Amino acid sequence: MIRINCPFCGPRDHSEFTYGGDASIVYPALDAPMDDWHDAIFLRENPCGMQSETWHHVNGCRMWLVVERDTMTHEIRSVRPAHQGNAAVMSAAGDKS
Amino acid sequence: MSARRQTSGGRIDREQHIRFTWDGRPMQGYPGDSLASALLAANEKVLGRSFKYHRPRGVMSAGVEESGAMVTVGSGVRRDPNVKATMQELYPGLAASGQNAWPSVRFDLGAVNGLFSRFFAAGFYYKTFMGIPPFEWFSKGTGLWMKYEKIIRRAAGMGEASRLPDPDVYDHAHAFCDLLVVGSGPAGLQAALTAAQAGFEVWLVEQDCELGGELLSRADDRLERQRVELVAELEKAGVRIMTRTTVFGLYDYGTAGLLERVTDHLAKPPAYLPRQRFWTLRARHTIVASGALERGIAFGNNDLPGVMNVSAGRSYLNRYAVLGGEQIVVATNNDSAYAAAAELAGAGARVSLLDARANIDGSLLEIAGDAGVSLHTAAAPLDATGSAAISGLEVAAASASGWRSESRIACDLLLVSGGWSPVVHLASHRGVKPVWNADNACFVTPEIGEPIQVAGSAAGIWNTDACFDSGAAAGVQAVKALGGKARAKSMPAIGGWSNPILPVYEIRDPARKTKAIVDPQHDVTADDIRLAHREGFVSVEHLKRYTTLGMATDGGKVGNIIGLALMAEALGVDIPAVGTTTFRPPYTPVAIGALKGRNVGEHFRPLRRTPMHDWNLAQGATMTMAGLWHRPWYFARAGETISEAYVRETGTTRATVGLCDVTSLGKIAVQGPDATEFLNRIYSNPFAKLPIGKARYGIMLRDDGIVMDDGTTWRLSESDYFMTTTTAHAGKVMVWLEELLQTRWPDLRVHVTSVSEQWAGSAVAGPSSRAVLEACVEDPSVMGNEVFPFMGVIETTLNGGIPCRIARISFSGEMAYEAYVPADYTGAMMDLLWNEAQKHDGCLYGLEALGAMRIEKGHVTGAELDGRVSIDDAGLGKMAAENKSFIGSAMRNRPELLREDRPRLVGIKPVDRGEKFNAGAILCAADKVSGMGEGWITAVTHSPALGHWIGLGFVSGGHQAWEGTTLVAADPVRKGNIDVEVVSPHMYDPGGERMHG
């Protein structure tokens, strides 16, 4: 059981979340060429070690989070809201995560 | 020559007698007995038969590693096979019996297998009976094997499980603590107390029924006083004490899996208790004080009843007051056996001690001498003899050229100690490979790198007082790690014997042919290990799987180290070079029922009911599952079959009016100044100019151009939209909208709120639908055709002041509306609508009728939009906007999705109109009925309008590509093959005239 420190709800079991995907992907503009979209959808680094990924707190606050997790050890280095506005508010308020 | 109950001593309650049965024979024991100790006291030697060779087996241990006394407890629905008699607490009325034998374990015809043991060596399953020349030279070589396999499969297995549904209830529970201490031997007791006295919340978890671990098997007043005091202080300090509970696995982030046996020791379990509880415990820190298991030595017939561990002999004497024999031989290669030998002699047995070592110090000589134990050094067991139980032992002496048979000694109990293996399993669950300690001939756990420590014998500390100290030291480390204050204590060193152990894993005299059992539960012999080596299965992973060493219910606790040692010898390397296989949870078997908890039967998945559920039932609905939802399937009138019901419902709806519960559809409120822009980006068809008061059917694509979902979105105001989705994809679409807003488009000012359960909805469909609604709304003028056209939306009030929103949309293909009210008003709305509908001779209709109508019309649902089809495949390509970009617009015209042979939505009809076919059948060209075919059938119905079976599905190229050609609907699993033709999916009212009234 991985414990994820949700910035809104506190430390929770990973079973409260669903896994999203690779958070390092920057999706192209909707009118960008097909090749850009192909790369964003299908190409992944798949690292052995720390990676940035999204999780969705579906059984909690319903917020999307960006988590840095080691794919080998499951160690979580950081958790922040995916929404930059929320992230800014949380760190301005001095979140205790 | 026999075992007997001592007249005093032991931790049994001699005041009470417990009556139980063994193989139908009445027996007696005491509270405090295990089934094994009670049977031993009754001098029952043969308690089981081995897996392959049906060799007689008896008690081999006093703990979880038991591999001989595996019995069946109970009968009928409560029949439990493969129960370790050593772990079964005795209770009144317990009925135990032997297993894997016929007619009984004492006289088993299966023993004939032993005569053919040559053919059942390791790996026989892959070799024997295959390619027998000359019969099978010219074929695959498996013909005979296919016949023999059935016989072998029936012979396989040990006990037999009940096939009846489990009547017991199992609970799940969750908890948090500061410190988890696994095991309540000296180290565990001390560690728990240290942390509790420092103010931390401690869980002390013990698999036995009583606290004390190894202390329970000692006959030392000082130690017993210490134990009792510690337990009292633990209780005073508020430690959460869990007995009869196994920590079966350690997982990430300090999570531990616990299996609590709540009622397995009770004769009459109270109905309000679960049989077992599966705990998920989250601990900030963990101390593993799981002890060590004694190993044996491989020698001839080392599995005969009457051969067991030294510590087992000691435990039966001190804890259960059972002296296992009158003429006892103790064989050892280490110091730990001496105290036990002395105690057994003191209890009145004649004891001989064989020490494999040539040189031992005076302290050991003194122990043996004082107790009257006859000591032989440089001596070891070679071959045990006896028919059903041991009666004698051939002894080997160490010589310059190895072990040589030397003498014979009569005995009725042989106790063997080949060394001790710390229980490293839990630490290994964390991915830490144990490290070989040559001085003590055992594996120990290195640094773990998580807040987990090992203490006591689990850390390779042998001396009892040192174990107490190590527990205290571990407790102090835990306190500090948890942020408390404590004075540091040093951890005692590994080891503690005054004489070094002599690594001995097998006693073999090449001049004598003996059969030594390494893994008793799978009948893996020492020769099997050597066979695996000869055949090239030398890696420890291959050794395990080829021979099945360590794959039985003991998980290798008995035989793994010996197996590794024999492979190391064959390879000519050290044991650590061979390595170990990975230890995985569970440490001891866990019932699937406990893992499932209460999520069984109807509770296997959550059950969702719409607010209309009870109202539907009151109207005579027969329900069906649609995903997690209960939805009405049909409303049978008196005497109707399902077919009669749905055909009537379809006919009535098309003739006048029908009402249908559509509440399970996903409903999402999309609100905010940028709601329009948001919808326009996610739908493939245009939404930017949807007028207020109108609804629009929309199709959502995935990023890769495949259809995700379809639904209808209503515009209620400038910035307020009501989106509906399919029932099946409601959750997925909600997650998708949240993902887009939070991770890709954080600037959009939009809120999405799931309101699926807040709104109840009914379709009102058919030519009289408007008339019905006119009579139900307070202001009938809102229903006029000009003010409320096709695809219009109104917010209004039903009679009685019920707030309602209605859209004029149709899934059935009929002139129809969908009316939604806040869920609390469901019953009131349905009463109103139904009352009015009945005046028009209308009906209620369910999923079967709804399905028939939509299939006839060729309307798609999740059955068609299954994640494989594009918008063009579904025949809706014209809806996609040309003048905007949207999610999926870049990828929907990628080459794969533009192929000529893409699967296209079609209708399917049987060539012989009297035939039937099923959803899931594969559509094949008539001359190639094999493989993936040309398409598939997604949904079928016996069409009320057309009078025969029809279906929807996909076929490559669409129906135009197969004009005039017969295809085959292939369904080898269910129906066989049916000739079909593919047509346009719009098989009824293709012009869509009925919808417009």
PDB file of C-alpha atoms in Angstrom, chain B residues 231-388:
ATOM      1  CA  VAL B 231       2.815  -9.669  29.897  1.00  0.00           C
ATOM      2  CA  ALA B 232       1.265  -7.940  32.920  1.00  0.00           C
ATOM      3  CA  GLU B 233       3.302  -4.811  32.282  1.00  0.00           C
ATOM      4  CA  LEU B 234       2.393  -4.844  28.612  1.00  0.00           C
ATOM      5  CA  GLU B 235      -1.274  -4.918  29.486  1.00  0.00           C
ATOM      6  CA  LYS B 236      -0.801  -2.127  31.995  1.00  0.00           C
ATOM      7  CA  ALA B 237       1.043  -0.042  29.421  1.00  0.00           C
ATOM      8  CA  GLY B 238      -1.903  -0.290  27.050  1.00  0.00           C
ATOM      9  CA  VAL B 239      -0.200  -2.326  24.337  1.00  0.00           C
ATOM     10  CA  ARG B 240      -2.674  -3.670  21.796  1.00  0.00           C
ATOM     11  CA  ILE B 241      -2.112  -7.419  22.138  1.00  0.00           C
ATOM     12  CA  MET B 242      -3.258  -9.628  19.248  1.00  0.00           C
ATOM     13  CA  THR B 243      -2.937 -13.383  19.720  1.00  0.00           C
ATOM     14  CA  ARG B 244      -3.911 -16.047  17.177  1.00  0.00           C
ATOM     15  CA  THR B 245      -2.949 -13.411  14.621  1.00  0.00           C
ATOM     16  CA  THR B 246      -0.278 -13.844  11.953  1.00  0.00           C
ATOM     17  CA  VAL B 247       1.540 -10.967  10.334  1.00  0.00           C
ATOM     18  CA  PHE B 248       1.616 -12.630   6.948  1.00  0.00           C
ATOM     19  CA  GLY B 249       3.194  -9.881   4.888  1.00  0.00           C
ATOM     20  CA  LEU B 250       5.006  -6.577   5.060  1.00  0.00           C
ATOM     21  CA  TYR B 251       4.230  -4.152   2.279  1.00  0.00           C
ATOM     22  CA  ASP B 252       5.142  -0.638   1.198  1.00  0.00           C
ATOM     23  CA  TYR B 253       5.092   2.288   3.580  1.00  0.00           C
ATOM     24  CA  GLY B 254       4.927   0.279   6.787  1.00  0.00           C
ATOM     25  CA  THR B 255       1.765  -1.532   5.805  1.00  0.00           C
ATOM     26  CA  ALA B 256       1.337  -4.980   7.298  1.00  0.00           C
ATOM     27  CA  GLY B 257      -1.194  -7.662   6.453  1.00  0.00           C
ATOM     28  CA  LEU B 258      -2.569  -9.488   9.510  1.00  0.00           C
ATOM     29  CA  LEU B 259      -4.756 -12.544   9.620  1.00  0.00           C
ATOM     30  CA  GLU B 260      -6.636 -12.873  12.910  1.00  0.00           C
ATOM     31  CA  ARG B 261      -8.161 -16.286  13.576  1.00  0.00           C
ATOM     32  CA  VAL B 262     -11.205 -15.240  15.568  1.00  0.00           C
ATOM     33  CA  THR B 263     -13.143 -18.489  16.030  1.00  0.00           C
ATOM     34  CA  ASP B 264     -11.105 -21.367  14.592  1.00  0.00           C
ATOM     35  CA  HIS B 265     -10.381 -22.567  18.132  1.00  0.00           C
ATOM     36  CA  LEU B 266     -13.993 -22.499  19.337  1.00  0.00           C
ATOM     37  CA  ALA B 267     -16.305 -25.470  19.404  1.00  0.00           C
ATOM     38  CA  LYS B 268     -19.404 -23.303  18.942  1.00  0.00           C
ATOM     39  CA  PRO B 269     -18.483 -19.974  17.371  1.00  0.00           C
ATOM     40  CA  PRO B 270     -20.987 -17.236  18.246  1.00  0.00           C
ATOM     41  CA  ALA B 271     -22.985 -16.155  15.207  1.00  0.00           C
ATOM     42  CA  TYR B 272     -22.064 -12.518  15.668  1.00  0.00           C
ATOM     43  CA  LEU B 273     -18.334 -13.108  15.240  1.00  0.00           C
ATOM     44  CA  PRO B 274     -16.543 -13.376  11.907  1.00  0.00           C
ATOM     45  CA  ARG B 275     -14.516 -16.529  11.485  1.00  0.00           C
ATOM     46  CA  GLN B 276     -11.379 -14.539  10.660  1.00  0.00           C
ATOM     47  CA  ARG B 277     -10.358 -10.918  10.228  1.00  0.00           C
ATOM     48  CA  PHE B 278      -7.975  -9.552   7.651  1.00  0.00           C
ATOM     49  CA  TRP B 279      -6.318  -6.424   9.048  1.00  0.00           C
ATOM     50  CA  THR B 280      -4.468  -3.781   7.094  1.00  0.00           C
ATOM     51  CA  LEU B 281      -2.259  -2.187   9.695  1.00  0.00           C
ATOM     52  CA  ARG B 282      -0.223   0.909   8.941  1.00  0.00           C
ATOM     53  CA  ALA B 283       2.738   1.191  11.274  1.00  0.00           C
ATOM     54  CA  ARG B 284       5.222   4.029  11.453  1.00  0.00           C
ATOM     55  CA  HIS B 285       7.856   1.549  12.616  1.00  0.00           C
ATOM     56  CA  THR B 286       8.142  -2.235  12.695  1.00  0.00           C
ATOM     57  CA  ILE B 287      10.209  -4.675  14.758  1.00  0.00           C
ATOM     58  CA  VAL B 288      10.337  -8.212  13.435  1.00  0.00           C
ATOM     59  CA  ALA B 289      10.912 -10.618  16.323  1.00  0.00           C
ATOM     60  CA  SER B 290       9.677 -13.625  14.417  1.00  0.00           C
ATOM     61  CA  GLY B 291      12.113 -16.130  15.876  1.00  0.00           C
ATOM     62  CA  ALA B 292      13.963 -18.914  14.120  1.00  0.00           C
ATOM     63  CA  LEU B 293      12.957 -22.350  12.832  1.00  0.00           C
ATOM     64  CA  GLU B 294      15.029 -25.430  13.492  1.00  0.00           C
ATOM     65  CA  ARG B 295      16.080 -27.394  10.428  1.00  0.00           C
ATOM     66  CA  GLY B 296      16.622 -31.088  10.057  1.00  0.00           C
ATOM     67  CA  ILE B 297      19.194 -33.116   8.193  1.00  0.00           C
ATOM     68  CA  ALA B 298      18.637 -35.246   5.125  1.00  0.00           C
ATOM     69  CA  PHE B 299      19.294 -38.936   5.763  1.00  0.00           C
ATOM     70  CA  GLY B 300      17.629 -42.237   4.954  1.00  0.00           C
ATOM     71  CA  ASN B 301      13.906 -42.333   5.802  1.00  0.00           C
ATOM     72  CA  ASN B 302      14.184 -39.076   7.723  1.00  0.00           C
ATOM     73  CA  ASP B 303      10.422 -38.680   7.233  1.00  0.00           C
ATOM     74  CA  LEU B 304       9.366 -41.750   9.207  1.00  0.00           C
ATOM     75  CA  PRO B 305       6.781 -41.071  11.926  1.00  0.00           C
ATOM     76  CA  GLY B 306       8.747 -40.644  15.112  1.00  0.00           C
ATOM     77  CA  VAL B 307      11.374 -38.372  13.539  1.00  0.00           C
ATOM     78  CA  MET B 308      10.998 -34.703  14.458  1.00  0.00           C
ATOM     79  CA  ASN B 309      12.886 -31.541  15.460  1.00  0.00           C
ATOM     80  CA  VAL B 310      14.728 -31.436  18.754  1.00  0.00           C
ATOM     81  CA  SER B 311      12.824 -28.305  19.726  1.00  0.00           C
ATOM     82  CA  ALA B 312       9.566 -30.094  18.959  1.00  0.00           C
ATOM     83  CA  GLY B 313      10.504 -32.917  21.323  1.00  0.00           C
ATOM     84  CA  ARG B 314      11.268 -30.269  23.932  1.00  0.00           C
ATOM     85  CA  SER B 315       8.067 -28.368  23.312  1.00  0.00           C
ATOM     86  CA  TYR B 316       5.892 -31.490  23.587  1.00  0.00           C
ATOM     87  CA  LEU B 317       7.550 -32.315  26.891  1.00  0.00           C
ATOM     88  CA  ASN B 318       7.536 -28.894  28.540  1.00  0.00           C
ATOM     89  CA  ARG B 319       4.477 -27.244  27.053  1.00  0.00           C
ATOM     90  CA  TYR B 320       2.171 -30.228  26.566  1.00  0.00           C
ATOM     91  CA  ALA B 321       3.596 -32.712  29.098  1.00  0.00           C
ATOM     92  CA  VAL B 322       3.972 -35.382  26.416  1.00  0.00           C
ATOM     93  CA  LEU B 323       7.111 -37.498  26.472  1.00  0.00           C
ATOM     94  CA  GLY B 324       7.422 -38.580  22.837  1.00  0.00           C
ATOM     95  CA  GLY B 325       9.236 -41.841  23.418  1.00  0.00           C
ATOM     96  CA  GLU B 326      10.991 -44.110  25.870  1.00  0.00           C
ATOM     97  CA  GLN B 327      14.177 -44.683  23.872  1.00  0.00           C
ATOM     98  CA  ILE B 328      15.120 -41.362  22.376  1.00  0.00           C
ATOM     99  CA  VAL B 329      18.005 -40.555  20.066  1.00  0.00           C
ATOM    100  CA  VAL B 330      18.938 -36.885  19.717  1.00  0.00           C
ATOM    101  CA  ALA B 331      21.064 -36.102  16.651  1.00  0.00           C
ATOM    102  CA  THR B 332      22.652 -32.686  16.300  1.00  0.00           C
ATOM    103  CA  ASN B 333      25.434 -30.588  14.790  1.00  0.00           C
ATOM    104  CA  ASN B 334      25.081 -27.657  17.225  1.00  0.00           C
ATOM    105  CA  ASP B 335      24.903 -26.837  20.939  1.00  0.00           C
ATOM    106  CA  SER B 336      21.187 -26.140  21.191  1.00  0.00           C
ATOM    107  CA  ALA B 337      20.148 -29.809  21.437  1.00  0.00           C
ATOM    108  CA  TYR B 338      21.940 -30.529  24.686  1.00  0.00           C
ATOM    109  CA  ALA B 339      19.550 -28.802  27.072  1.00  0.00           C
ATOM    110  CA  ALA B 340      16.622 -30.578  25.423  1.00  0.00           C
ATOM    111  CA  ALA B 341      18.347 -33.959  25.649  1.00  0.00           C
ATOM    112  CA  ALA B 342      18.954 -33.397  29.361  1.00  0.00           C
ATOM    113  CA  GLU B 343      15.323 -32.465  29.996  1.00  0.00           C
ATOM    114  CA  LEU B 344      14.078 -35.557  28.166  1.00  0.00           C
ATOM    115  CA  ALA B 345      16.361 -37.761  30.186  1.00  0.00           C
ATOM    116  CA  GLY B 346      15.167 -36.030  33.325  1.00  0.00           C
ATOM    117  CA  ALA B 347      11.589 -36.880  32.339  1.00  0.00           C
ATOM    118  CA  GLY B 348      12.425 -40.560  32.396  1.00  0.00           C
ATOM    119  CA  ALA B 349      13.462 -41.493  28.867  1.00  0.00           C
ATOM    120  CA  ARG B 350      16.665 -43.297  27.880  1.00  0.00           C
ATOM    121  CA  VAL B 351      18.455 -40.722  25.769  1.00  0.00           C
ATOM    122  CA  SER B 352      21.403 -41.130  23.406  1.00  0.00           C
ATOM    123  CA  LEU B 353      22.898 -38.042  21.824  1.00  0.00           C
ATOM    124  CA  LEU B 354      24.742 -38.151  18.477  1.00  0.00           C
ATOM    125  CA  ASP B 355      26.843 -35.073  17.863  1.00  0.00           C
ATOM    126  CA  ALA B 356      28.218 -34.820  14.326  1.00  0.00           C
ATOM    127  CA  ARG B 357      31.133 -32.814  15.669  1.00  0.00           C
ATOM    128  CA  ALA B 358      34.254 -34.584  16.819  1.00  0.00           C
ATOM    129  CA  ASN B 359      35.291 -31.947  19.362  1.00  0.00           C
ATOM    130  CA  ILE B 360      33.031 -30.196  21.864  1.00  0.00           C
ATOM    131  CA  ASP B 361      33.857 -28.362  25.060  1.00  0.00           C
ATOM    132  CA  GLY B 362      33.478 -29.388  28.650  1.00  0.00           C
ATOM    133  CA  SER B 363      30.225 -27.527  29.280  1.00  0.00           C
ATOM    134  CA  LEU B 364      28.376 -29.764  26.873  1.00  0.00           C
ATOM    135  CA  LEU B 365      30.010 -32.914  28.202  1.00  0.00           C
ATOM    136  CA  GLU B 366      28.844 -31.855  31.641  1.00  0.00           C
ATOM    137  CA  ILE B 367      25.240 -31.319  30.590  1.00  0.00           C
ATOM    138  CA  ALA B 368      25.138 -34.741  28.996  1.00  0.00           C
ATOM    139  CA  GLY B 369      26.901 -36.447  31.812  1.00  0.00           C
ATOM    140  CA  ASP B 370      24.785 -34.926  34.585  1.00  0.00           C
ATOM    141  CA  ALA B 371      21.599 -35.929  32.862  1.00  0.00           C
ATOM    142  CA  GLY B 372      22.694 -39.455  32.142  1.00  0.00           C
ATOM    143  CA  VAL B 373      22.598 -38.924  28.396  1.00  0.00           C
ATOM    144  CA  SER B 374      24.726 -41.342  26.424  1.00  0.00           C
ATOM    145  CA  LEU B 375      26.895 -39.149  24.186  1.00  0.00           C
ATOM    146  CA  HIS B 376      28.547 -40.144  20.883  1.00  0.00           C
ATOM    147  CA  THR B 377      30.604 -37.610  19.003  1.00  0.00           C
ATOM    148  CA  ALA B 378      31.487 -37.661  15.324  1.00  0.00           C
ATOM    149  CA  ALA B 379      28.269 -39.606  14.878  1.00  0.00           C
ATOM    150  CA  ALA B 380      25.144 -38.885  12.818  1.00  0.00           C
ATOM    151  CA  PRO B 381      21.932 -40.574  11.634  1.00  0.00           C
ATOM    152  CA  LEU B 382      22.278 -42.498   8.368  1.00  0.00           C
ATOM    153  CA  ASP B 383      19.089 -44.468   7.907  1.00  0.00           C
ATOM    154  CA  ALA B 384      15.964 -44.680  10.037  1.00  0.00           C
ATOM    155  CA  THR B 385      14.192 -48.019  10.037  1.00  0.00           C
ATOM    156  CA  GLY B 386      10.720 -49.178  10.960  1.00  0.00           C
ATOM    157  CA  SER B 387       7.602 -50.095   9.042  1.00  0.00           C
ATOM    158  CA  ALA B 388       5.010 -47.469   9.945  1.00  0.00           C
TER     159      ALA B 388
END
